[in-house]
mmCIF file of C-alpha atoms in Angstrom:
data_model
loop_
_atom_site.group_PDB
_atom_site.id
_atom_site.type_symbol
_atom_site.label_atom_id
_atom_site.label_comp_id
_atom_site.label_asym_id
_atom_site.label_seq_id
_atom_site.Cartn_x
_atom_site.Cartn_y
_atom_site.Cartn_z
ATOM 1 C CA UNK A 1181 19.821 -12.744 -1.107
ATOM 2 C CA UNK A 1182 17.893 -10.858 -3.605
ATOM 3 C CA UNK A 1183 16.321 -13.770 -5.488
ATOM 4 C CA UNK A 1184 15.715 -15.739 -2.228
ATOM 5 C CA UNK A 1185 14.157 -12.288 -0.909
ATOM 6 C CA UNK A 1186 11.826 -12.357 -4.044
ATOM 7 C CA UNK A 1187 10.998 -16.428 -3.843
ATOM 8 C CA UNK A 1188 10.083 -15.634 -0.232
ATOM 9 C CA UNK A 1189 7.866 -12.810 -0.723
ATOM 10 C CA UNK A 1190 5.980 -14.816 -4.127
ATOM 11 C CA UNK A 1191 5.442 -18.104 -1.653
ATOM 12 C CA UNK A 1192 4.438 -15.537 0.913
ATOM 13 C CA UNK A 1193 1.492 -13.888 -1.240
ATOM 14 C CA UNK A 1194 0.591 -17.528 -2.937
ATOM 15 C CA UNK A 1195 -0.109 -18.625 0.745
ATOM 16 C CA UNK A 1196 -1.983 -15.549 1.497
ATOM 17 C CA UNK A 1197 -4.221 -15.928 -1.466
ATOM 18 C CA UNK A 1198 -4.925 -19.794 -1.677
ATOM 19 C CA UNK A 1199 -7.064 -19.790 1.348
ATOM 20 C CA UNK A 1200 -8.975 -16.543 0.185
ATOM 21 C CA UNK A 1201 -9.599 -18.042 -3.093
ATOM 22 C CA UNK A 1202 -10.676 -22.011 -1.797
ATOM 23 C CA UNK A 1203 -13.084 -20.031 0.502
ATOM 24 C CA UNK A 1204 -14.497 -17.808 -1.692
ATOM 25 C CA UNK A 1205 -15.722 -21.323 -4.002
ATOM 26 C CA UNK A 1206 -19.640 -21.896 -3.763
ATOM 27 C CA UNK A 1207 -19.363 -25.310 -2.739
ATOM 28 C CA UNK A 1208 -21.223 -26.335 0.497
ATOM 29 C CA UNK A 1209 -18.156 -29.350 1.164
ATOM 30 C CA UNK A 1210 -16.217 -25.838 1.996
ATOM 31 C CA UNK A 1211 -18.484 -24.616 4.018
ATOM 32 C CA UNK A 1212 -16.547 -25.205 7.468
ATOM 33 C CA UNK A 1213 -13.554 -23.845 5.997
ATOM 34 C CA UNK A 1214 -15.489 -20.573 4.352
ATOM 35 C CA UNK A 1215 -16.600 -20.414 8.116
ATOM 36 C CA UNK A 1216 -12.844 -20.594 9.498
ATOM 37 C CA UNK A 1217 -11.516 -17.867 7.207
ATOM 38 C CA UNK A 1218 -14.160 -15.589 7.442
ATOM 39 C CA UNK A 1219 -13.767 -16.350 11.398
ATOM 40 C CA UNK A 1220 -9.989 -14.705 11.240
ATOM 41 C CA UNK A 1221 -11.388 -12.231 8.731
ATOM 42 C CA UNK A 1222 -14.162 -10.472 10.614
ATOM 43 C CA UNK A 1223 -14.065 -7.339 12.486
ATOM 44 C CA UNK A 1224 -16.415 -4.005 13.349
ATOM 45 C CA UNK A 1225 -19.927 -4.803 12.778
ATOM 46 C CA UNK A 1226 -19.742 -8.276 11.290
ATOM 47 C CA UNK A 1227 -18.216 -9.222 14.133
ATOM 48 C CA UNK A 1228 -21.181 -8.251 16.930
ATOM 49 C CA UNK A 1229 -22.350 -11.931 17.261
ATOM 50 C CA UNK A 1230 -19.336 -13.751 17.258
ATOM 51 C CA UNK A 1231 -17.033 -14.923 19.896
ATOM 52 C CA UNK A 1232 -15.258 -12.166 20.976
ATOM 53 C CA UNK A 1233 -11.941 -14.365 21.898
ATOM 54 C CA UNK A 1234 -8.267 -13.831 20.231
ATOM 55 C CA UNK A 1235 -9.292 -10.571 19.334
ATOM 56 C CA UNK A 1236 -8.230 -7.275 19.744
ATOM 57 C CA UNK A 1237 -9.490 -3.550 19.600
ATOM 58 C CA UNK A 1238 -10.397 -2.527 16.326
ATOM 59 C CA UNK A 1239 -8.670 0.826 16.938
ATOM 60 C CA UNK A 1240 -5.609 -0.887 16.554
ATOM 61 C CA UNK A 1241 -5.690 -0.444 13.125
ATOM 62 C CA UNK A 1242 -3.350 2.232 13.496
ATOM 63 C CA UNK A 1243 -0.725 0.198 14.502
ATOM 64 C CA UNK A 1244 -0.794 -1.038 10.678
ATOM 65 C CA UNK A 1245 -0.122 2.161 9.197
ATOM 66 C CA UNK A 1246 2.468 3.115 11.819
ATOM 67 C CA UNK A 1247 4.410 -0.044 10.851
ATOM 68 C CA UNK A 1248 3.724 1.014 6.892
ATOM 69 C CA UNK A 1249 4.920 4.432 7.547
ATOM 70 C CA UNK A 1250 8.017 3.799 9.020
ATOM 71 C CA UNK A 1251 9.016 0.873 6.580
ATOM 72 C CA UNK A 1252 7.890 2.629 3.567
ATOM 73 C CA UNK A 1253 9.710 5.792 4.533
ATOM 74 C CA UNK A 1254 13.215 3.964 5.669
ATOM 75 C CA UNK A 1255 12.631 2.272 1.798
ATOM 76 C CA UNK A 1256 12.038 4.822 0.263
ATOM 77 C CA UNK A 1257 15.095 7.250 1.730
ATOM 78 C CA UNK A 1258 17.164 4.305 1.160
ATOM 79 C CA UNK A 1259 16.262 3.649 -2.426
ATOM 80 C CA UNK A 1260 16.222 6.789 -3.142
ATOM 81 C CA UNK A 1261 19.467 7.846 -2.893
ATOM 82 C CA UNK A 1262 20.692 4.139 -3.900
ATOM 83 C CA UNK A 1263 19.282 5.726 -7.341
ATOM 84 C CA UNK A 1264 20.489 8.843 -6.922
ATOM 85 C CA UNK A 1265 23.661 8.159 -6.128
ATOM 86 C CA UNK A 1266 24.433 5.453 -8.616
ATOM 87 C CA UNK A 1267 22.154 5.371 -11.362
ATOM 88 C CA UNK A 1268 20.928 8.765 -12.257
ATOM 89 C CA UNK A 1269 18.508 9.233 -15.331
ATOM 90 C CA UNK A 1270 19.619 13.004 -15.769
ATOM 91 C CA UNK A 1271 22.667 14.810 -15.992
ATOM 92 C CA UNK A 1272 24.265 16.774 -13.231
ATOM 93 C CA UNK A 1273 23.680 20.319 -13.015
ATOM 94 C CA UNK A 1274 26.686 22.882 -14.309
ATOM 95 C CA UNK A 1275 27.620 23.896 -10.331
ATOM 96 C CA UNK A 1276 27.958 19.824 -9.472
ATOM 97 C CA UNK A 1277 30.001 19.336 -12.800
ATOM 98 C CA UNK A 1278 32.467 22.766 -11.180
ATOM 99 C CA UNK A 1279 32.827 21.241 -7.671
ATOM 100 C CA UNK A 1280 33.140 17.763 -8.893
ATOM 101 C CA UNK A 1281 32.609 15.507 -6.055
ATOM 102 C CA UNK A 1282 31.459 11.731 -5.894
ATOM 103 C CA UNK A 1283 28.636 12.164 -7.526
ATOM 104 C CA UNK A 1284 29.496 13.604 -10.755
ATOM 105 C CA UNK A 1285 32.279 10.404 -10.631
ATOM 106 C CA UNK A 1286 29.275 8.175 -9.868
ATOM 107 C CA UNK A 1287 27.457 9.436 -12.839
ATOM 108 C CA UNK A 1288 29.873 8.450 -15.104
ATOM 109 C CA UNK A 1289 30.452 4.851 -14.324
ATOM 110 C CA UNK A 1290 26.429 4.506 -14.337
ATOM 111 C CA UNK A 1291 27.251 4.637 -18.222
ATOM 112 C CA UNK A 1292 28.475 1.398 -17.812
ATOM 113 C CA UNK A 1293 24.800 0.196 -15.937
ATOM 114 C CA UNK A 1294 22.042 -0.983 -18.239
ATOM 115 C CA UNK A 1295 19.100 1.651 -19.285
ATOM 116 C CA UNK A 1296 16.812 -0.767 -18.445
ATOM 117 C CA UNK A 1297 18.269 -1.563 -14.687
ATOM 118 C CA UNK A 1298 18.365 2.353 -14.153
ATOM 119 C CA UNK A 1299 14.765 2.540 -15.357
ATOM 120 C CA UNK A 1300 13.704 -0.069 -12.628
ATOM 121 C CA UNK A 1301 15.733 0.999 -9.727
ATOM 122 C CA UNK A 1302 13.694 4.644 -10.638
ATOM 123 C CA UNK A 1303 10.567 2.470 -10.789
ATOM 124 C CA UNK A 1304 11.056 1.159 -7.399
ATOM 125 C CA UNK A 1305 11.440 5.007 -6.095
ATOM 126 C CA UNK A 1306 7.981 6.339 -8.000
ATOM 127 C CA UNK A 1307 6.190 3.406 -6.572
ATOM 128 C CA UNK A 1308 7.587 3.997 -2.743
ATOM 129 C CA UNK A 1309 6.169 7.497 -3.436
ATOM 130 C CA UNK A 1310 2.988 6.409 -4.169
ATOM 131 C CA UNK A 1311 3.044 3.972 -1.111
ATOM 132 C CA UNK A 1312 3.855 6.620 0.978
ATOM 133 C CA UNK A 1313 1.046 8.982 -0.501
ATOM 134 C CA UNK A 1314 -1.092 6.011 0.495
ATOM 135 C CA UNK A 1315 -0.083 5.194 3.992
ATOM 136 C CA UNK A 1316 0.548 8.889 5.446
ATOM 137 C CA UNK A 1317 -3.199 9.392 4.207
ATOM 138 C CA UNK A 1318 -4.022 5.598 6.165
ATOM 139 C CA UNK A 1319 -2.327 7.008 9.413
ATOM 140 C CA UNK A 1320 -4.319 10.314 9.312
ATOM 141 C CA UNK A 1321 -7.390 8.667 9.070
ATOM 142 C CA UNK A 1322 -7.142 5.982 11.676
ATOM 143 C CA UNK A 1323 -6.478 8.883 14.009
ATOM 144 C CA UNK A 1324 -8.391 11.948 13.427
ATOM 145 C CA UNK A 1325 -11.316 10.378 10.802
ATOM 146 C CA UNK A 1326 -12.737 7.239 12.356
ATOM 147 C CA UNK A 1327 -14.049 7.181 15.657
ATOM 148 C CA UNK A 1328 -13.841 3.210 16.673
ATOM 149 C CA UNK A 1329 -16.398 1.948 18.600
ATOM 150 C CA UNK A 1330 -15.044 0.472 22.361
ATOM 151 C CA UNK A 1331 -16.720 -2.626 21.058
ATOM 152 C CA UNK A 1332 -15.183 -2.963 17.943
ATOM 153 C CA UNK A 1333 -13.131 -5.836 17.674
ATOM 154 C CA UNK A 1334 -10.800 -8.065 15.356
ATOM 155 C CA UNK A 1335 -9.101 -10.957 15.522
ATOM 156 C CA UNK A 1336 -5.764 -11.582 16.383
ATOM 157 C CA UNK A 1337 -5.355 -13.574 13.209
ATOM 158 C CA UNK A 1338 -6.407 -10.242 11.020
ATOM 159 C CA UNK A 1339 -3.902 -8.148 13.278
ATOM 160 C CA UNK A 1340 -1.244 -10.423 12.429
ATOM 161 C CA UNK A 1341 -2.476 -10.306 8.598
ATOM 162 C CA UNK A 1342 -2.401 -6.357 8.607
ATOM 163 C CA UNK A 1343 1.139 -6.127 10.101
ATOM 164 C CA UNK A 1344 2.461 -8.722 7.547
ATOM 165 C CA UNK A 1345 1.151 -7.033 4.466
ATOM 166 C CA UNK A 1346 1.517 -3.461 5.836
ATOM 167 C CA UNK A 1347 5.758 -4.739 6.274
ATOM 168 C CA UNK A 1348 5.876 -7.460 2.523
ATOM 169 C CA UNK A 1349 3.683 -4.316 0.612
ATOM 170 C CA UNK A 1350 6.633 -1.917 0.517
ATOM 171 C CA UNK A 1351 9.058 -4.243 0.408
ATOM 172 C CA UNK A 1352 7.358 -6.166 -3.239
ATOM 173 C CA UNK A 1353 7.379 -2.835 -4.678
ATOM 174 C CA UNK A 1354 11.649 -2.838 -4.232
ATOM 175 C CA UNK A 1355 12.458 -5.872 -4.291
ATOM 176 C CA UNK A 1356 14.164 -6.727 -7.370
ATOM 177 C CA UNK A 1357 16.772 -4.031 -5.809
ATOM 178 C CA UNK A 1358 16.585 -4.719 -2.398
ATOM 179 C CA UNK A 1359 20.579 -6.622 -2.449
ATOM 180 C CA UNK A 1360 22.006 -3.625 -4.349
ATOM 181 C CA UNK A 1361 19.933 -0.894 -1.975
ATOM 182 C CA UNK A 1362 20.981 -2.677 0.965
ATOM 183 C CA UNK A 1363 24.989 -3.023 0.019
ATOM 184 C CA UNK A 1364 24.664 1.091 -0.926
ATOM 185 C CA UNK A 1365 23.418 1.585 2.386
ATOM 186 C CA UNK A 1366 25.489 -0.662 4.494
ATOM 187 C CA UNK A 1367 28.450 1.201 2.801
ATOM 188 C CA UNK A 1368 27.043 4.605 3.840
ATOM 189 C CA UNK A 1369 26.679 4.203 7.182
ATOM 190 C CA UNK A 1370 30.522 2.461 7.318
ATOM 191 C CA UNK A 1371 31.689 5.584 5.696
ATOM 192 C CA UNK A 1372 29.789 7.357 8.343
ATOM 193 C CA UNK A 1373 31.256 5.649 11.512
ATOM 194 C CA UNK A 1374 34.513 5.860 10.106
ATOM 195 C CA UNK A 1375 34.279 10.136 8.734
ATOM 196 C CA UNK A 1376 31.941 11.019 11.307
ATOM 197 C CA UNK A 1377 29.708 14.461 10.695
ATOM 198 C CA UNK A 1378 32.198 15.334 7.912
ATOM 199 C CA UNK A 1379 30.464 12.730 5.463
ATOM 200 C CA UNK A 1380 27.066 14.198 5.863
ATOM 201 C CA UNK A 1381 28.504 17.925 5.314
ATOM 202 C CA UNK A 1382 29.521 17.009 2.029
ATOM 203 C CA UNK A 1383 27.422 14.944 0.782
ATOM 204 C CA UNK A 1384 25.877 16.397 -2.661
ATOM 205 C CA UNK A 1385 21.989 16.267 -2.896
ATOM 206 C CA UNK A 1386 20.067 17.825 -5.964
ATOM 207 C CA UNK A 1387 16.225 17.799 -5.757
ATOM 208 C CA UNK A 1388 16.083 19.358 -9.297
ATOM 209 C CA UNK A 1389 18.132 16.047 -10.521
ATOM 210 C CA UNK A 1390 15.972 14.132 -8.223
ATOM 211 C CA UNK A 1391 12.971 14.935 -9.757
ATOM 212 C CA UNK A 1392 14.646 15.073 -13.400
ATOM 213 C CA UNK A 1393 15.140 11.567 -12.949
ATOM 214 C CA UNK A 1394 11.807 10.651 -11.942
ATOM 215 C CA UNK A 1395 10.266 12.895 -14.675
ATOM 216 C CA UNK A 1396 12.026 11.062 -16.858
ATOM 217 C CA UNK A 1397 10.102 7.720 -16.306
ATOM 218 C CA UNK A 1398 7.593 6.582 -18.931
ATOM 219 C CA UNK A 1399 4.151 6.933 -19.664
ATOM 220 C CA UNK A 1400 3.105 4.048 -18.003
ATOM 221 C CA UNK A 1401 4.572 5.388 -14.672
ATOM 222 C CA UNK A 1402 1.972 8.277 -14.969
ATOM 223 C CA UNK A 1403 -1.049 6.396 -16.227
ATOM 224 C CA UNK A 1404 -0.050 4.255 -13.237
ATOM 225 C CA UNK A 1405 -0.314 7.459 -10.920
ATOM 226 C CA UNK A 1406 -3.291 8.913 -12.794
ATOM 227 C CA UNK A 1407 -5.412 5.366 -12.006
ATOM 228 C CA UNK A 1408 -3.587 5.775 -8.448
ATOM 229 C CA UNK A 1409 -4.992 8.956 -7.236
ATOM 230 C CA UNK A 1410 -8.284 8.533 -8.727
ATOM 231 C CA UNK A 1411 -8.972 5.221 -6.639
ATOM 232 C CA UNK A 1412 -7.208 7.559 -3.874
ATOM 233 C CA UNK A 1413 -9.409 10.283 -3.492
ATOM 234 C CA UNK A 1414 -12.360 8.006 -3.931
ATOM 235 C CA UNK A 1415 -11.195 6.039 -0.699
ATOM 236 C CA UNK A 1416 -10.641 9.335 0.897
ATOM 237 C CA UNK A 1417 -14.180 10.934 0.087
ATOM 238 C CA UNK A 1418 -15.496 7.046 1.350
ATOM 239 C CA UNK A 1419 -13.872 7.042 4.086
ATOM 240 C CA UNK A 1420 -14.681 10.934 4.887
ATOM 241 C CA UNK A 1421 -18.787 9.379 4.831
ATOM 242 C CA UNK A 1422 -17.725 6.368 7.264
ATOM 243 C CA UNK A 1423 -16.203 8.934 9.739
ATOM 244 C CA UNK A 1424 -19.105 11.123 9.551
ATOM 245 C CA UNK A 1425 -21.527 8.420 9.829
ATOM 246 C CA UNK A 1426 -19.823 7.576 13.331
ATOM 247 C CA UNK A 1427 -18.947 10.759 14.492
ATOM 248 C CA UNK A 1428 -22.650 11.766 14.212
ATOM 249 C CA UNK A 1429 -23.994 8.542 15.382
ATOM 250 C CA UNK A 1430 -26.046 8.492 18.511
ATOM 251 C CA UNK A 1431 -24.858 5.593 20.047
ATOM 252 C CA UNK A 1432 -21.528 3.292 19.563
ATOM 253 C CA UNK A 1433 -23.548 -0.024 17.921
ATOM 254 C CA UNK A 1434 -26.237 2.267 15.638
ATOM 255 C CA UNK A 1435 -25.167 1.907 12.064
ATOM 256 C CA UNK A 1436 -27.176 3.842 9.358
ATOM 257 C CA UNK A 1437 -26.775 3.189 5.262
ATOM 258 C CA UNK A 1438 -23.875 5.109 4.082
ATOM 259 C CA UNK A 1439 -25.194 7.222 0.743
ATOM 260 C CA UNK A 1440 -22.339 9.564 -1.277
ATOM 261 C CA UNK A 1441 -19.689 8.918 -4.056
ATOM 262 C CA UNK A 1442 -19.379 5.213 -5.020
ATOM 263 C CA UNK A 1443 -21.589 4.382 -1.914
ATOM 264 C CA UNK A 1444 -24.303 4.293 -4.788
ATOM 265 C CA UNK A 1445 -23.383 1.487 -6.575
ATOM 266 C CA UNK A 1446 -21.750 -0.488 -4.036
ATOM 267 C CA UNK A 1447 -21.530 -1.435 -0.483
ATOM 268 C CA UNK A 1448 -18.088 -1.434 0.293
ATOM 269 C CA UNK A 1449 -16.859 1.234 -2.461
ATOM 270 C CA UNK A 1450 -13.661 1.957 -0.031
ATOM 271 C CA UNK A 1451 -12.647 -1.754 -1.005
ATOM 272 C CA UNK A 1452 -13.213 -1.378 -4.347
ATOM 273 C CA UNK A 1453 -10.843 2.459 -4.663
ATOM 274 C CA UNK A 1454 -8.333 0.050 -2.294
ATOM 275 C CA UNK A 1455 -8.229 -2.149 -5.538
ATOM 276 C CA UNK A 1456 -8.075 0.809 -8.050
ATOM 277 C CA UNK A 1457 -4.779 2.391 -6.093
ATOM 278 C CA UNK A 1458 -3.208 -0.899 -6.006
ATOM 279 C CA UNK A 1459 -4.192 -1.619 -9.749
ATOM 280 C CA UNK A 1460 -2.374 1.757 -10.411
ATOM 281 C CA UNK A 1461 0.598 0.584 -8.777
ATOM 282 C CA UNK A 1462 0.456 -2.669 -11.146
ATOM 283 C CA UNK A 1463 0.356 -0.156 -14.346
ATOM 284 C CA UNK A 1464 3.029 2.142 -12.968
ATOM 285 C CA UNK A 1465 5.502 -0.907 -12.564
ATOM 286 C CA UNK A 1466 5.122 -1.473 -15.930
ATOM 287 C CA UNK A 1467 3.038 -4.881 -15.447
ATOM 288 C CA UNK A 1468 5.566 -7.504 -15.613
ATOM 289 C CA UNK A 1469 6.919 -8.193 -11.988
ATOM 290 C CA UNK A 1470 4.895 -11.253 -10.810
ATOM 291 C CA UNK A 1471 5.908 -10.356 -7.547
ATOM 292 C CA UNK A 1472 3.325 -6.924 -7.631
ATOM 293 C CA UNK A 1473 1.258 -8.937 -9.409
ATOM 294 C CA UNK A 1474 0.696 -11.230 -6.831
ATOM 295 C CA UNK A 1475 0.606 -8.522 -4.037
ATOM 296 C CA UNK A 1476 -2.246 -7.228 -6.273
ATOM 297 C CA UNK A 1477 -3.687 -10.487 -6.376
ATOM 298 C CA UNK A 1478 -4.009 -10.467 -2.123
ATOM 299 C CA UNK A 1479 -5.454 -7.685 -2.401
ATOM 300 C CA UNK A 1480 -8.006 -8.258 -4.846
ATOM 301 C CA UNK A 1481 -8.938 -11.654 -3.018
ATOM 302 C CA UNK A 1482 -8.522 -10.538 0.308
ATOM 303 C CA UNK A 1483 -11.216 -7.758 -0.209
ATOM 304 C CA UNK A 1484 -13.622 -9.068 -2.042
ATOM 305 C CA UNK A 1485 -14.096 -11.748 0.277
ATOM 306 C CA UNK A 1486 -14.272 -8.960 3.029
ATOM 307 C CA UNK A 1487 -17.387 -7.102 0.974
ATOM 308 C CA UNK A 1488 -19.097 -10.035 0.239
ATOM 309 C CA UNK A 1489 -19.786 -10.788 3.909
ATOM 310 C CA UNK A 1490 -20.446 -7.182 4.328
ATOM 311 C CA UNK A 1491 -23.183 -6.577 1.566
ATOM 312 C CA UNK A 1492 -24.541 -9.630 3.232
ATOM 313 C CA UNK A 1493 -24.619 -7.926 6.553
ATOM 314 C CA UNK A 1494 -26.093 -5.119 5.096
ATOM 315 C CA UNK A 1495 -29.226 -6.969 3.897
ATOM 316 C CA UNK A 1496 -29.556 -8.461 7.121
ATOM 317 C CA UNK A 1497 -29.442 -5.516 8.829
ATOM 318 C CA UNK A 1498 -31.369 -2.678 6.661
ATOM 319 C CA UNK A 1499 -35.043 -3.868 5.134
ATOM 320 C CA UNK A 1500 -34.812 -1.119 2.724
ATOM 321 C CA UNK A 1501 -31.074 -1.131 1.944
ATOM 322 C CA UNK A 1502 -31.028 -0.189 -1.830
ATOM 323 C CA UNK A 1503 -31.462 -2.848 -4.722
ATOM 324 C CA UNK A 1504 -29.460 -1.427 -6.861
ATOM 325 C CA UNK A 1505 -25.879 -1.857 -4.549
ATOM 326 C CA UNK A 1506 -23.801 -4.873 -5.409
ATOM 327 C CA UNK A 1507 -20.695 -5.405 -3.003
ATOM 328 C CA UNK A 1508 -17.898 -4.451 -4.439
ATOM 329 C CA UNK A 1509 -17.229 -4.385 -8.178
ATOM 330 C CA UNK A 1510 -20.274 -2.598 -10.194
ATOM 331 C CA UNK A 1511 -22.329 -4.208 -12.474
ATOM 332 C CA UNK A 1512 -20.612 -7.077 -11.658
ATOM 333 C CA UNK A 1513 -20.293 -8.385 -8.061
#
């Protein structure tokens, strides 16, 4: 299961990114199908003059991170104590070694587990964590920051997109664990049904051996969060300029030049921290799971292809939009 869960979710990001990349040539034989992919791809403002069928409100957005939360969160609990449980990176504190328990038994036979596999299954947790950081902040924003106009639209295609990456994201971060995670769970909730209430009384839980564990990861972990949360509060302080932008706007289809943070040297700059957060997640996994790599890859694709027909909307739209402004990476594209 867990190979063919990792095969699956590789073919499912090579498809995702083949048509990005064959549209994204400069070719004019590609033209139609640059046309067809940036069809599925448009919503908001760059989608005014087109046809306004298959589509769907743009507010539904929310819907994406309402998937991500409760998928991220159900992997991460699960995961979580999978690690805890079973392969714990610290030693139990002196009142768990008195009262003994399952725990302090399941400690000992994770001598027999490799360092390496414990290191990875603690991997899996610190990059949940950072998921969640990422999608709790998503939710919030959808609801209380942007103000969607009633004529914002996207297409059903692009709805479809979002739910599938919001539901294969989370799961490519865990996956090489996913078979082991989901046999540790199973087993819990059997043990459940069968103690009832007892079960949950005593079962032993240790945030201070918790968070030993994941203190214990490497440096690349942390330069992985470090990268993280800098592309993170750069997409928050972006995003905190769309809102306001639209919040002050005096009518639902008036769109002004966005000026603050990285709005100075690029037109989409909340693209560009969206590629930064998921760049830290490729550092904190330690860089050698093709599987992020290729999630990583969508990403990269997927939104650059996004700002490039933005910036071009932008020059349509504002005479005097700034020179200087690429649309998306700086001094490069």
């Amino acid at each position: 299961m867990e190979v063919g869960l990792v095969g699956l979710l590789r073919t499912a990001w090579i498809a995702a990114i083949l048509p990005l990349l064959i549209a994204s040539v400069p070719s004019s034989r590609l033209s139609s199908f640059h046309g067809a992919v940036l069809e599925f791809a448009k919503r908001g403002k760059i989608m005014k003059s087109s046809s306004q069928k298959f589509t769907v409100p743009q507010k539904f957005f929310c819907h994406f991170y309402l998937v991500a939360v409760v998928w991220t969160t159900l992997l991460l609990v699960t995961t979580g104590m999978y690690a805890y449980k079973t392969v714990p990176l610290v030693y139990p504190t002196f009142p768990s070694q008195l009262t003994g328990g399952s725990h302090i038994f399941s400690w000992h036979k994770s001598h027999s587990i490799p360092i390496s596999y414990r290191y990875g299954v603690w991997r899996s947790v610190f990059l949940l964590l950072l998921m969640e950081v990422q999608v709790l902040r998503r939710l919030f924003e959808t609801i209380y920051v942007f103000n969607y106009s009633s004529s914002a639209r996207m297409h059903i295609f692009g709805y479809l997109t979002g739910l599938f990456f919001y539901t294969a994201a989370p799961l490519s971060l865990c996956c090489n664990n996913a078979l082991e995670v989901y046999k540790f769970s199973l087993n819990a909730v059997a043990e459940f049904i069968v103690k009832g209430k007892t079960t949950m009384q005593h079962m032993e839980f240790d945030w201070l051996e918790f968070v030993g564990s994941l203190l214990r990861l490497r440096w690349l972990q942390w330069t992985g969060a470090v990268i993280f949360f800098w592309g993170w509060i750069h997409q928050r302080n972006c995003h905190a300029i769309l809102g306001s932008l639209r919040e002050h706007s005096g009518q639902n289809d008036e769109y002004v030049i966005p000026h603050g943070d990285w709005f100075e040297v690029v037109s989409s700059p909340h693209y560009l921290a969206e590629i930064v957060i998921y760049a830290g997640l490729v550092v904190a996994s330690g860089g050698t799971d093709p599987t992020i790599w290729l999630l990583f890859g969508f990403v990269v694709s997927n939104l650059v292809f996004a700002a490039a027909e933005t910036h071009r909307w932008y020059l349509k739209k504002f005479k005097n939009y700034p020179s200087n402004r690429l649309a998306i990476i700086p001094f490069v594209y």
